[in-house]
mmCIF file of C-alpha atoms in Angstrom:
data_model
loop_
_atom_site.group_PDB
_atom_site.id
_atom_site.type_symbol
_atom_site.label_atom_id
_atom_site.label_comp_id
_atom_site.label_asym_id
_atom_site.label_seq_id
_atom_site.Cartn_x
_atom_site.Cartn_y
_atom_site.Cartn_z
ATOM 1 C CA UNK A 9 -8.532 -5.280 -10.617
ATOM 2 C CA UNK A 10 -10.103 -2.560 -12.364
ATOM 3 C CA UNK A 11 -9.506 -0.240 -9.483
ATOM 4 C CA UNK A 12 -6.066 -1.472 -9.164
ATOM 5 C CA UNK A 13 -5.445 -0.714 -12.672
ATOM 6 C CA UNK A 14 -6.519 2.918 -12.055
ATOM 7 C CA UNK A 15 -4.537 3.330 -8.882
ATOM 8 C CA UNK A 16 -1.103 1.534 -9.730
ATOM 9 C CA UNK A 17 0.763 0.419 -12.546
ATOM 10 C CA UNK A 18 3.517 -0.756 -10.537
ATOM 11 C CA UNK A 19 1.667 -3.406 -8.653
ATOM 12 C CA UNK A 20 -1.167 -4.325 -11.171
ATOM 13 C CA UNK A 21 1.221 -6.693 -13.127
ATOM 14 C CA UNK A 22 2.909 -8.639 -9.984
ATOM 15 C CA UNK A 23 -0.464 -8.915 -8.264
ATOM 16 C CA UNK A 24 -2.085 -10.131 -11.429
ATOM 17 C CA UNK A 25 0.512 -12.771 -11.847
ATOM 18 C CA UNK A 26 -0.164 -14.265 -8.183
ATOM 19 C CA UNK A 27 -2.006 -17.321 -7.981
ATOM 20 C CA UNK A 28 -5.766 -17.505 -6.834
ATOM 21 C CA UNK A 29 -6.301 -16.930 -3.132
ATOM 22 C CA UNK A 30 -2.966 -15.079 -2.665
ATOM 23 C CA UNK A 31 -3.846 -12.805 -5.325
ATOM 24 C CA UNK A 32 -7.070 -11.673 -3.685
ATOM 25 C CA UNK A 33 -5.214 -11.409 -0.378
ATOM 26 C CA UNK A 34 -2.419 -9.067 -1.810
ATOM 27 C CA UNK A 35 -5.048 -7.043 -3.871
ATOM 28 C CA UNK A 36 -7.105 -6.541 -0.927
ATOM 29 C CA UNK A 37 -4.103 -5.496 1.160
ATOM 30 C CA UNK A 38 -2.805 -3.028 -1.520
ATOM 31 C CA UNK A 39 -6.276 -1.378 -2.018
ATOM 32 C CA UNK A 40 -6.797 -1.079 1.693
ATOM 33 C CA UNK A 41 -3.637 0.787 2.147
ATOM 34 C CA UNK A 42 -4.085 2.788 -0.906
ATOM 35 C CA UNK A 43 -7.494 3.918 0.234
ATOM 36 C CA UNK A 44 -5.899 5.571 3.336
ATOM 37 C CA UNK A 45 -3.061 6.530 1.536
ATOM 38 C CA UNK A 46 -5.107 8.773 -0.529
ATOM 39 C CA UNK A 47 -6.572 10.261 2.447
ATOM 40 C CA UNK A 48 -3.303 11.010 3.947
ATOM 41 C CA UNK A 49 -2.052 12.792 0.595
ATOM 42 C CA UNK A 50 -5.387 14.475 -0.402
ATOM 43 C CA UNK A 51 -4.361 17.924 -1.595
ATOM 44 C CA UNK A 52 -7.636 19.672 -0.436
ATOM 45 C CA UNK A 53 -8.854 17.950 2.612
ATOM 46 C CA UNK A 54 -8.106 20.030 5.921
ATOM 47 C CA UNK A 55 -5.673 18.272 8.201
ATOM 48 C CA UNK A 56 -8.236 17.996 11.154
ATOM 49 C CA UNK A 57 -10.836 16.078 8.582
ATOM 50 C CA UNK A 58 -7.849 13.912 7.379
ATOM 51 C CA UNK A 59 -7.082 13.086 11.053
ATOM 52 C CA UNK A 60 -10.865 12.527 11.936
ATOM 53 C CA UNK A 61 -11.193 10.075 8.851
ATOM 54 C CA UNK A 62 -8.143 8.054 9.589
ATOM 55 C CA UNK A 63 -8.556 7.628 13.288
ATOM 56 C CA UNK A 64 -12.362 6.886 12.489
ATOM 57 C CA UNK A 65 -10.963 4.034 10.149
ATOM 58 C CA UNK A 66 -8.566 2.663 12.594
ATOM 59 C CA UNK A 67 -11.311 2.394 15.100
ATOM 60 C CA UNK A 68 -14.202 1.116 12.771
ATOM 61 C CA UNK A 69 -12.121 -1.649 10.871
ATOM 62 C CA UNK A 70 -11.358 -3.301 14.214
ATOM 63 C CA UNK A 71 -15.253 -3.893 14.700
ATOM 64 C CA UNK A 72 -16.982 -7.085 13.714
ATOM 65 C CA UNK A 73 -19.410 -4.991 11.655
ATOM 66 C CA UNK A 74 -18.094 -2.058 9.661
ATOM 67 C CA UNK A 75 -19.782 -1.325 6.493
ATOM 68 C CA UNK A 76 -22.550 1.018 7.644
ATOM 69 C CA UNK A 77 -19.985 2.768 9.992
ATOM 70 C CA UNK A 78 -17.451 3.659 7.075
ATOM 71 C CA UNK A 79 -20.173 4.761 4.894
ATOM 72 C CA UNK A 80 -21.471 7.152 7.504
ATOM 73 C CA UNK A 81 -17.824 8.173 8.318
ATOM 74 C CA UNK A 82 -17.217 8.765 4.514
ATOM 75 C CA UNK A 83 -20.477 10.207 3.658
ATOM 76 C CA UNK A 84 -19.950 14.107 4.318
ATOM 77 C CA UNK A 85 -16.850 13.781 2.096
ATOM 78 C CA UNK A 86 -17.961 11.512 -0.804
ATOM 79 C CA UNK A 87 -17.605 14.117 -3.414
ATOM 80 C CA UNK A 88 -14.118 14.807 -2.514
ATOM 81 C CA UNK A 89 -12.848 11.309 -1.581
ATOM 82 C CA UNK A 90 -11.528 9.093 -4.516
ATOM 83 C CA UNK A 91 -13.225 5.912 -5.104
ATOM 84 C CA UNK A 92 -10.730 3.873 -3.874
ATOM 85 C CA UNK A 93 -11.134 5.294 -0.455
ATOM 86 C CA UNK A 94 -14.679 5.264 -0.466
ATOM 87 C CA UNK A 95 -15.129 1.413 -1.218
ATOM 88 C CA UNK A 96 -12.436 0.660 1.309
ATOM 89 C CA UNK A 97 -15.093 -2.192 2.835
ATOM 90 C CA UNK A 98 -15.103 -3.631 -0.648
ATOM 91 C CA UNK A 99 -11.226 -4.322 -0.449
ATOM 92 C CA UNK A 100 -11.862 -5.933 3.007
ATOM 93 C CA UNK A 101 -14.477 -8.154 1.597
ATOM 94 C CA UNK A 102 -12.340 -9.161 -1.232
ATOM 95 C CA UNK A 103 -9.773 -10.600 1.160
ATOM 96 C CA UNK A 104 -10.041 -14.307 2.067
ATOM 97 C CA UNK A 105 -11.499 -14.638 5.458
ATOM 98 C CA UNK A 106 -8.871 -16.642 7.113
ATOM 99 C CA UNK A 107 -6.070 -13.691 6.465
ATOM 100 C CA UNK A 108 -8.698 -10.873 7.075
ATOM 101 C CA UNK A 109 -7.914 -10.008 10.569
ATOM 102 C CA UNK A 110 -4.219 -9.665 9.657
ATOM 103 C CA UNK A 111 -4.866 -7.302 6.676
ATOM 104 C CA UNK A 112 -7.259 -5.383 9.053
ATOM 105 C CA UNK A 113 -4.529 -5.243 11.993
ATOM 106 C CA UNK A 114 -2.333 -3.580 9.401
ATOM 107 C CA UNK A 115 -5.095 -1.242 7.888
ATOM 108 C CA UNK A 116 -6.035 0.270 11.481
ATOM 109 C CA UNK A 117 -2.450 0.798 12.371
ATOM 110 C CA UNK A 118 -1.271 2.512 9.391
ATOM 111 C CA UNK A 119 -4.595 4.669 9.350
ATOM 112 C CA UNK A 120 -3.530 5.715 13.031
ATOM 113 C CA UNK A 121 0.096 6.256 12.560
ATOM 114 C CA UNK A 122 -0.811 8.220 9.373
ATOM 115 C CA UNK A 123 -3.123 10.425 11.425
ATOM 116 C CA UNK A 124 -0.037 11.058 13.697
ATOM 117 C CA UNK A 125 2.080 12.131 10.957
ATOM 118 C CA UNK A 126 -0.719 14.414 9.595
ATOM 119 C CA UNK A 127 -0.716 16.101 13.052
ATOM 120 C CA UNK A 128 2.864 16.259 13.004
ATOM 121 C CA UNK A 129 2.914 17.951 9.587
ATOM 122 C CA UNK A 130 5.076 15.499 8.337
ATOM 123 C CA UNK A 131 8.066 17.128 10.175
ATOM 124 C CA UNK A 132 11.143 14.849 9.719
ATOM 125 C CA UNK A 133 13.993 16.231 11.479
ATOM 126 C CA UNK A 134 16.261 13.218 11.844
ATOM 127 C CA UNK A 135 16.998 9.898 10.346
ATOM 128 C CA UNK A 136 15.204 8.193 13.208
ATOM 129 C CA UNK A 137 12.204 10.410 12.232
ATOM 130 C CA UNK A 138 12.596 9.327 8.484
ATOM 131 C CA UNK A 139 12.907 5.601 9.804
ATOM 132 C CA UNK A 140 9.878 5.831 11.596
ATOM 133 C CA UNK A 141 7.855 7.440 8.939
ATOM 134 C CA UNK A 142 8.939 5.081 6.274
ATOM 135 C CA UNK A 143 8.210 2.115 8.694
ATOM 136 C CA UNK A 144 4.650 3.318 9.367
ATOM 137 C CA UNK A 145 3.535 3.696 5.615
ATOM 138 C CA UNK A 146 5.925 1.174 3.845
ATOM 139 C CA UNK A 147 8.021 -0.877 6.199
ATOM 140 C CA UNK A 148 4.933 -2.187 7.948
ATOM 141 C CA UNK A 149 3.642 -3.306 4.529
ATOM 142 C CA UNK A 150 6.643 -5.396 4.138
ATOM 143 C CA UNK A 151 5.839 -7.260 7.496
ATOM 144 C CA UNK A 152 2.333 -7.768 6.239
ATOM 145 C CA UNK A 153 3.367 -9.293 3.103
ATOM 146 C CA UNK A 154 5.790 -11.646 4.773
ATOM 147 C CA UNK A 155 2.900 -12.790 6.837
ATOM 148 C CA UNK A 156 0.717 -13.151 3.746
ATOM 149 C CA UNK A 157 3.678 -15.536 2.284
ATOM 150 C CA UNK A 158 3.622 -17.590 5.199
ATOM 151 C CA UNK A 159 -0.254 -17.822 5.621
ATOM 152 C CA UNK A 160 -0.545 -18.753 1.873
ATOM 153 C CA UNK A 161 2.142 -21.607 1.561
ATOM 154 C CA UNK A 162 4.718 -21.508 4.327
ATOM 155 C CA UNK A 163 7.152 -19.332 2.614
ATOM 156 C CA UNK A 164 9.467 -17.954 5.411
ATOM 157 C CA UNK A 165 11.218 -14.546 5.003
ATOM 158 C CA UNK A 166 13.275 -12.488 6.943
ATOM 159 C CA UNK A 167 11.008 -9.687 8.787
ATOM 160 C CA UNK A 168 13.744 -6.993 9.300
ATOM 161 C CA UNK A 169 14.668 -7.195 5.608
ATOM 162 C CA UNK A 170 10.887 -7.018 4.868
ATOM 163 C CA UNK A 171 10.832 -3.742 6.350
ATOM 164 C CA UNK A 172 13.864 -2.525 4.430
ATOM 165 C CA UNK A 173 11.982 -3.861 1.446
ATOM 166 C CA UNK A 174 9.232 -1.594 2.058
ATOM 167 C CA UNK A 175 11.360 1.389 3.148
ATOM 168 C CA UNK A 176 13.559 1.136 0.167
ATOM 169 C CA UNK A 177 10.419 1.353 -2.126
ATOM 170 C CA UNK A 178 9.089 4.458 -0.055
ATOM 171 C CA UNK A 179 12.646 6.141 -0.353
ATOM 172 C CA UNK A 180 12.422 5.987 -4.015
ATOM 173 C CA UNK A 181 8.993 7.740 -4.015
ATOM 174 C CA UNK A 182 10.332 10.242 -1.814
ATOM 175 C CA UNK A 183 13.073 11.056 -4.213
ATOM 176 C CA UNK A 184 10.672 10.745 -7.303
ATOM 177 C CA UNK A 185 8.075 13.079 -5.510
ATOM 178 C CA UNK A 186 10.540 15.594 -3.786
ATOM 179 C CA UNK A 187 9.282 18.658 -5.754
ATOM 180 C CA UNK A 188 5.725 17.779 -5.648
ATOM 181 C CA UNK A 189 6.015 17.494 -1.850
ATOM 182 C CA UNK A 190 7.829 20.876 -1.784
ATOM 183 C CA UNK A 191 5.052 22.411 -3.587
ATOM 184 C CA UNK A 192 2.736 21.293 -1.166
ATOM 185 C CA UNK A 193 4.843 22.417 2.096
ATOM 186 C CA UNK A 194 6.145 18.788 2.934
ATOM 187 C CA UNK A 195 9.618 17.865 3.158
ATOM 188 C CA UNK A 196 10.429 14.169 3.760
ATOM 189 C CA UNK A 197 14.282 14.714 3.913
ATOM 190 C CA UNK A 198 15.846 14.955 7.376
ATOM 191 C CA UNK A 199 17.296 18.356 8.513
ATOM 192 C CA UNK A 200 20.763 19.088 6.450
ATOM 193 C CA UNK A 201 20.141 16.121 3.896
ATOM 194 C CA UNK A 202 20.257 16.527 0.365
ATOM 195 C CA UNK A 203 19.813 14.274 -2.544
ATOM 196 C CA UNK A 204 23.163 12.551 -1.887
ATOM 197 C CA UNK A 205 22.168 11.417 1.681
ATOM 198 C CA UNK A 206 18.623 10.329 0.625
ATOM 199 C CA UNK A 207 20.061 8.274 -2.172
ATOM 200 C CA UNK A 208 22.517 6.691 0.162
ATOM 201 C CA UNK A 209 19.730 5.956 2.649
ATOM 202 C CA UNK A 210 17.685 4.404 -0.232
ATOM 203 C CA UNK A 211 20.394 2.304 -1.597
ATOM 204 C CA UNK A 212 21.124 1.060 1.877
ATOM 205 C CA UNK A 213 17.561 -0.281 2.258
ATOM 206 C CA UNK A 214 17.282 -1.435 -1.416
ATOM 207 C CA UNK A 215 20.528 -3.588 -0.636
ATOM 208 C CA UNK A 216 18.596 -5.406 2.118
ATOM 209 C CA UNK A 217 15.695 -5.574 -0.077
ATOM 210 C CA UNK A 218 17.741 -7.365 -2.511
ATOM 211 C CA UNK A 219 18.649 -9.965 0.205
ATOM 212 C CA UNK A 220 15.131 -10.320 1.329
ATOM 213 C CA UNK A 221 14.051 -11.414 -2.116
ATOM 214 C CA UNK A 222 17.290 -13.575 -2.768
ATOM 215 C CA UNK A 223 15.980 -15.924 -0.060
ATOM 216 C CA UNK A 224 12.512 -16.495 -1.479
ATOM 217 C CA UNK A 225 12.164 -19.514 -3.799
ATOM 218 C CA UNK A 226 11.371 -19.179 -7.584
ATOM 219 C CA UNK A 227 7.623 -18.810 -7.894
ATOM 220 C CA UNK A 228 4.866 -16.185 -7.907
ATOM 221 C CA UNK A 229 6.068 -14.711 -4.524
ATOM 222 C CA UNK A 230 9.441 -14.153 -5.999
ATOM 223 C CA UNK A 231 8.050 -12.623 -9.201
ATOM 224 C CA UNK A 232 5.725 -10.266 -7.134
ATOM 225 C CA UNK A 233 8.453 -8.882 -5.172
ATOM 226 C CA UNK A 234 11.279 -8.752 -7.930
ATOM 227 C CA UNK A 235 9.136 -6.459 -10.330
ATOM 228 C CA UNK A 236 8.550 -3.345 -7.978
ATOM 229 C CA UNK A 237 12.157 -4.006 -6.750
ATOM 230 C CA UNK A 238 13.699 -3.953 -10.145
ATOM 231 C CA UNK A 239 11.493 -0.638 -10.787
ATOM 232 C CA UNK A 240 12.820 0.955 -7.773
ATOM 233 C CA UNK A 241 16.547 0.239 -8.805
ATOM 234 C CA UNK A 242 15.754 1.526 -12.112
ATOM 235 C CA UNK A 243 14.256 4.700 -10.946
ATOM 236 C CA UNK A 244 17.122 5.189 -8.736
ATOM 237 C CA UNK A 245 19.574 4.828 -11.552
ATOM 238 C CA UNK A 246 17.590 7.117 -13.545
ATOM 239 C CA UNK A 247 17.468 9.981 -11.061
ATOM 240 C CA UNK A 248 21.408 9.444 -10.615
ATOM 241 C CA UNK A 249 21.664 9.881 -14.425
ATOM 242 C CA UNK A 250 19.697 13.074 -14.168
ATOM 243 C CA UNK A 251 16.530 11.874 -15.516
ATOM 244 C CA UNK A 252 13.278 12.933 -13.701
ATOM 245 C CA UNK A 253 11.742 9.316 -13.705
ATOM 246 C CA UNK A 254 12.087 6.067 -15.221
ATOM 247 C CA UNK A 255 11.089 6.121 -18.743
ATOM 248 C CA UNK A 256 8.112 4.142 -19.946
ATOM 249 C CA UNK A 257 10.287 2.127 -22.445
ATOM 250 C CA UNK A 258 12.597 1.031 -19.680
ATOM 251 C CA UNK A 259 9.595 -0.006 -17.250
ATOM 252 C CA UNK A 260 8.391 -2.053 -20.053
ATOM 253 C CA UNK A 261 11.752 -3.715 -20.717
ATOM 254 C CA UNK A 262 12.375 -4.321 -16.911
ATOM 255 C CA UNK A 263 8.941 -6.015 -16.548
ATOM 256 C CA UNK A 264 9.034 -7.819 -19.872
ATOM 257 C CA UNK A 265 12.294 -9.254 -18.883
ATOM 258 C CA UNK A 266 11.216 -10.374 -15.397
ATOM 259 C CA UNK A 267 7.710 -11.774 -16.492
ATOM 260 C CA UNK A 268 8.982 -13.073 -19.952
ATOM 261 C CA UNK A 269 6.260 -10.903 -21.673
ATOM 262 C CA UNK A 270 8.016 -8.834 -24.251
ATOM 263 C CA UNK A 271 4.804 -7.212 -25.039
ATOM 264 C CA UNK A 272 4.181 -5.722 -21.561
#
Protein backbone atom coordinates (compact mmCIF):
# COMPACT_ATOMS: atom_id res chain seq x y z
CA UNK A 1 0.00 0.00 0.00
CA UNK A 2 2.99 2.31 0.49
CA UNK A 3 3.98 1.72 -3.12
CA UNK A 4 0.40 2.32 -4.21
CA UNK A 5 0.42 5.65 -2.37
CA UNK A 6 3.57 6.61 -4.28
CA UNK A 7 2.16 5.69 -7.68
CA UNK A 8 -1.54 6.61 -7.68
CA UNK A 9 -3.62 9.02 -5.67
CA UNK A 10 -6.61 8.17 -7.86
CA UNK A 11 -6.70 4.48 -6.96
CA UNK A 12 -5.22 4.49 -3.44
CA UNK A 13 -8.47 5.45 -1.71
CA UNK A 14 -10.83 3.11 -3.60
CA UNK A 15 -8.44 0.15 -3.24
CA UNK A 16 -8.03 0.88 0.47
CA UNK A 17 -11.82 0.77 0.76
CA UNK A 18 -12.08 -2.80 -0.53
CA UNK A 19 -12.60 -5.77 1.75
CA UNK A 20 -9.71 -8.15 2.60
CA UNK A 21 -8.99 -10.62 -0.18
CA UNK A 22 -10.46 -8.43 -2.88
CA UNK A 23 -8.24 -5.57 -1.72
CA UNK A 24 -5.08 -7.63 -2.23
CA UNK A 25 -6.25 -8.92 -5.60
CA UNK A 26 -7.03 -5.46 -6.97
CA UNK A 27 -3.87 -3.94 -5.46
CA UNK A 28 -1.81 -6.73 -7.03
CA UNK A 29 -3.43 -6.20 -10.43
CA UNK A 30 -3.01 -2.43 -10.29
CA UNK A 31 0.65 -2.60 -9.28
CA UNK A 32 1.45 -5.22 -11.93
CA UNK A 33 -0.10 -2.99 -14.58
CA UNK A 34 1.68 0.07 -13.21
CA UNK A 35 4.99 -1.81 -13.25
CA UNK A 36 4.80 -2.40 -16.99
CA UNK A 37 3.22 0.98 -17.73
CA UNK A 38 6.26 2.69 -16.20
CA UNK A 39 8.44 0.78 -18.65
CA UNK A 40 6.32 1.72 -21.67
CA UNK A 41 6.32 5.42 -20.66
CA UNK A 42 9.93 5.60 -19.43
CA UNK A 43 11.43 8.86 -20.74
CA UNK A 44 15.02 7.62 -21.05
CA UNK A 45 14.95 3.95 -22.02
CA UNK A 46 15.52 3.32 -25.75
CA UNK A 47 12.62 1.73 -27.59
CA UNK A 48 14.49 -1.53 -28.22
CA UNK A 49 15.14 -1.90 -24.49
CA UNK A 50 11.46 -1.25 -23.71
CA UNK A 51 10.43 -3.89 -26.22
CA UNK A 52 12.93 -6.38 -24.80
CA UNK A 53 11.77 -5.81 -21.23
CA UNK A 54 8.06 -5.91 -22.04
CA UNK A 55 8.23 -9.03 -24.20
CA UNK A 56 10.49 -10.64 -21.60
CA UNK A 57 7.91 -9.94 -18.90
CA UNK A 58 5.18 -11.39 -21.11
CA UNK A 59 7.12 -14.64 -21.40
CA UNK A 60 8.41 -14.90 -17.85
CA UNK A 61 5.18 -14.27 -15.94
CA UNK A 62 3.58 -17.18 -17.74
CA UNK A 63 6.19 -19.51 -16.26
CA UNK A 64 5.62 -21.27 -12.91
CA UNK A 65 8.94 -20.01 -11.50
CA UNK A 66 9.60 -16.37 -12.33
CA UNK A 67 11.34 -14.49 -9.48
CA UNK A 68 14.95 -15.15 -10.55
CA UNK A 69 14.16 -14.71 -14.24
CA UNK A 70 12.51 -11.32 -13.60
CA UNK A 71 15.43 -10.13 -11.51
CA UNK A 72 17.84 -11.22 -14.22
CA UNK A 73 15.76 -9.39 -16.83
CA UNK A 74 15.69 -6.18 -14.78
CA UNK A 75 19.27 -6.28 -13.48
CA UNK A 76 21.01 -4.31 -16.26
CA UNK A 77 18.44 -1.50 -15.86
CA UNK A 78 17.94 -1.49 -12.08
CA UNK A 79 19.31 2.02 -11.76
CA UNK A 80 16.93 3.36 -14.41
CA UNK A 81 13.74 1.49 -13.63
CA UNK A 82 11.40 2.67 -10.86
CA UNK A 83 10.92 0.43 -7.83
CA UNK A 84 7.34 -0.42 -8.83
CA UNK A 85 8.70 -2.10 -11.97
CA UNK A 86 11.67 -3.87 -10.38
CA UNK A 87 9.43 -5.30 -7.67
CA UNK A 88 6.95 -6.83 -10.11
CA UNK A 89 7.25 -10.27 -8.52
CA UNK A 90 6.30 -8.82 -5.12
CA UNK A 91 3.01 -7.62 -6.56
CA UNK A 92 2.36 -11.03 -8.11
CA UNK A 93 3.02 -12.68 -4.73
CA UNK A 94 0.54 -10.31 -3.09
CA UNK A 95 -2.33 -11.71 -5.17
CA UNK A 96 -4.58 -14.44 -3.65
CA UNK A 97 -3.54 -17.74 -5.20
CA UNK A 98 -6.99 -18.61 -6.58
CA UNK A 99 -6.99 -15.57 -8.91
CA UNK A 100 -3.26 -15.16 -9.57
CA UNK A 101 -3.38 -16.88 -12.97
CA UNK A 102 -5.98 -14.39 -14.23
CA UNK A 103 -3.89 -11.42 -13.11
CA UNK A 104 -0.80 -12.95 -14.71
CA UNK A 105 -2.69 -13.52 -17.96
CA UNK A 106 -3.64 -9.85 -18.13
CA UNK A 107 -0.15 -8.70 -17.16
CA UNK A 108 1.49 -10.84 -19.85
CA UNK A 109 -0.99 -9.80 -22.52
CA UNK A 110 -0.72 -6.12 -21.69
CA UNK A 111 3.10 -6.21 -21.61
CA UNK A 112 3.24 -7.83 -25.04
CA UNK A 113 0.71 -5.42 -26.53
CA UNK A 114 2.57 -2.45 -25.05
CA UNK A 115 5.72 -3.74 -26.73
CA UNK A 116 3.88 -3.73 -30.06
CA UNK A 117 2.82 -0.10 -29.54
CA UNK A 118 6.38 0.89 -28.65
CA UNK A 119 7.53 -0.68 -31.93
CA UNK A 120 4.79 1.24 -33.76
CA UNK A 121 5.95 4.43 -32.01
CA UNK A 122 2.37 4.87 -30.82
CA UNK A 123 1.23 5.97 -34.26
CA UNK A 124 -2.53 6.37 -34.02
CA UNK A 125 -4.07 7.31 -37.35
CA UNK A 126 -7.73 6.32 -37.00
CA UNK A 127 -10.41 5.87 -34.37
CA UNK A 128 -9.93 2.12 -34.75
CA UNK A 129 -6.26 2.59 -33.82
CA UNK A 130 -7.33 4.61 -30.79
CA UNK A 131 -9.85 1.94 -29.79
CA UNK A 132 -7.16 -0.72 -30.08
CA UNK A 133 -4.65 1.25 -28.02
CA UNK A 134 -7.10 2.19 -25.27
CA UNK A 135 -8.26 -1.43 -25.12
CA UNK A 136 -4.71 -2.74 -24.78
CA UNK A 137 -3.74 -0.43 -21.92
CA UNK A 138 -7.07 0.13 -20.14
CA UNK A 139 -10.09 -1.62 -21.60
CA UNK A 140 -8.51 -4.99 -20.85
CA UNK A 141 -8.13 -3.83 -17.24
CA UNK A 142 -11.88 -3.27 -17.14
CA UNK A 143 -12.33 -6.88 -18.23
CA UNK A 144 -9.92 -8.04 -15.53
CA UNK A 145 -11.81 -6.12 -12.86
CA UNK A 146 -15.05 -7.70 -14.05
CA UNK A 147 -13.47 -11.12 -13.55
CA UNK A 148 -12.21 -10.10 -10.09
CA UNK A 149 -15.73 -9.08 -9.02
CA UNK A 150 -17.08 -12.42 -10.20
CA UNK A 151 -14.25 -14.32 -8.50
CA UNK A 152 -14.77 -12.60 -5.19
CA UNK A 153 -18.51 -12.78 -4.63
CA UNK A 154 -20.23 -13.61 -7.91
CA UNK A 155 -20.99 -9.99 -8.83
CA UNK A 156 -21.77 -10.07 -12.56
CA UNK A 157 -21.11 -7.03 -14.74
CA UNK A 158 -21.26 -6.21 -18.45
CA UNK A 159 -17.89 -6.96 -20.09
CA UNK A 160 -18.47 -4.63 -23.05
CA UNK A 161 -19.25 -1.74 -20.74
CA UNK A 162 -16.29 -2.75 -18.57
CA UNK A 163 -14.06 -2.11 -21.59
CA UNK A 164 -15.67 1.32 -22.03
CA UNK A 165 -15.04 2.00 -18.33
CA UNK A 166 -11.31 1.45 -18.85
CA UNK A 167 -11.29 3.26 -22.19
CA UNK A 168 -13.03 6.30 -20.74
CA UNK A 169 -10.52 6.67 -17.92
CA UNK A 170 -7.63 6.28 -20.37
CA UNK A 171 -9.12 8.83 -22.76
CA UNK A 172 -9.29 11.36 -19.93
CA UNK A 173 -5.60 10.72 -19.23
CA UNK A 174 -4.81 11.26 -22.92
CA UNK A 175 -6.57 14.63 -22.77
CA UNK A 176 -4.84 15.64 -19.53
CA UNK A 177 -1.40 14.59 -20.76
CA UNK A 178 -1.63 15.88 -24.33
CA UNK A 179 1.02 18.58 -23.93
CA UNK A 180 3.46 16.27 -22.16
CA UNK A 181 2.92 13.58 -24.79
CA UNK A 182 3.56 16.05 -27.59
CA UNK A 183 6.78 17.12 -25.88
CA UNK A 184 8.06 13.54 -26.06
CA UNK A 185 6.89 13.21 -29.65
CA UNK A 186 3.81 11.05 -29.07
CA UNK A 187 0.29 11.92 -30.27
CA UNK A 188 -2.65 9.75 -29.24
CA UNK A 189 -5.13 11.86 -31.22
CA UNK A 190 -6.17 10.26 -34.53
CA UNK A 191 -5.35 12.18 -37.71
CA UNK A 192 -7.57 15.23 -38.05
CA UNK A 193 -8.82 15.09 -34.48
CA UNK A 194 -8.73 18.05 -32.13
CA UNK A 195 -9.99 18.48 -28.60
CA UNK A 196 -13.64 18.44 -29.70
CA UNK A 197 -13.39 14.98 -31.27
CA UNK A 198 -11.38 13.51 -28.41
CA UNK A 199 -13.77 14.92 -25.82
CA UNK A 200 -16.70 13.41 -27.73
CA UNK A 201 -14.90 10.02 -27.82
CA UNK A 202 -14.24 10.28 -24.09
CA UNK A 203 -17.82 11.20 -23.21
CA UNK A 204 -19.14 8.33 -25.33
CA UNK A 205 -17.10 5.84 -23.32
CA UNK A 206 -17.84 7.48 -19.99
CA UNK A 207 -21.58 7.20 -20.68
CA UNK A 208 -21.15 3.45 -21.03
CA UNK A 209 -19.02 3.47 -17.89
CA UNK A 210 -21.90 5.15 -16.04
CA UNK A 211 -24.15 2.32 -17.20
CA UNK A 212 -21.53 -0.22 -16.12
CA UNK A 213 -21.44 0.89 -12.52
CA UNK A 214 -25.19 1.63 -12.36
CA UNK A 215 -25.76 -2.14 -12.57
CA UNK A 216 -23.43 -2.88 -9.64
CA UNK A 217 -25.17 -3.28 -6.26
CA UNK A 218 -24.19 -0.94 -3.42
CA UNK A 219 -21.03 -2.03 -1.63
CA UNK A 220 -17.23 -1.92 -1.92
CA UNK A 221 -17.16 -2.84 -5.62
CA UNK A 222 -19.55 -0.02 -6.50
CA UNK A 223 -17.58 2.46 -4.40
CA UNK A 224 -14.31 1.32 -5.97
CA UNK A 225 -15.64 1.98 -9.47
CA UNK A 226 -17.50 5.18 -8.62
CA UNK A 227 -14.47 7.14 -7.34
CA UNK A 228 -12.20 7.04 -10.42
CA UNK A 229 -15.22 7.45 -12.69
CA UNK A 230 -16.38 10.57 -10.82
CA UNK A 231 -12.84 11.97 -10.96
CA UNK A 232 -12.75 11.29 -14.70
CA UNK A 233 -16.01 13.18 -15.21
CA UNK A 234 -14.71 16.00 -13.02
CA UNK A 235 -11.44 16.21 -14.95
CA UNK A 236 -13.28 16.30 -18.27
CA UNK A 237 -15.54 19.08 -17.02
CA UNK A 238 -12.50 21.00 -15.77
CA UNK A 239 -10.87 20.75 -19.20
CA UNK A 240 -14.08 21.94 -20.84
CA UNK A 241 -14.03 24.95 -18.49
CA UNK A 242 -10.49 25.84 -19.56
CA UNK A 243 -8.65 24.37 -16.60
CA UNK A 244 -5.55 22.23 -17.12
CA UNK A 245 -6.72 19.65 -14.59
CA UNK A 246 -9.11 19.07 -11.71
CA UNK A 247 -8.24 21.23 -8.72
CA UNK A 248 -7.12 19.46 -5.57
CA UNK A 249 -10.04 20.94 -3.62
CA UNK A 250 -12.45 19.47 -6.16
CA UNK A 251 -10.75 16.07 -5.93
CA UNK A 252 -11.18 16.12 -2.15
CA UNK A 253 -14.82 17.17 -2.45
CA UNK A 254 -15.62 14.36 -4.92
CA UNK A 255 -13.84 11.70 -2.88
CA UNK A 256 -15.33 12.94 0.37
CA UNK A 257 -18.84 12.92 -1.08
CA UNK A 258 -18.50 9.36 -2.34
CA UNK A 259 -16.80 7.95 0.75
CA UNK A 260 -18.59 10.00 3.38
CA UNK A 261 -15.19 11.19 4.60
CA UNK A 262 -15.18 14.97 4.50
CA UNK A 263 -11.56 14.98 5.71
CA UNK A 264 -10.24 13.04 2.66
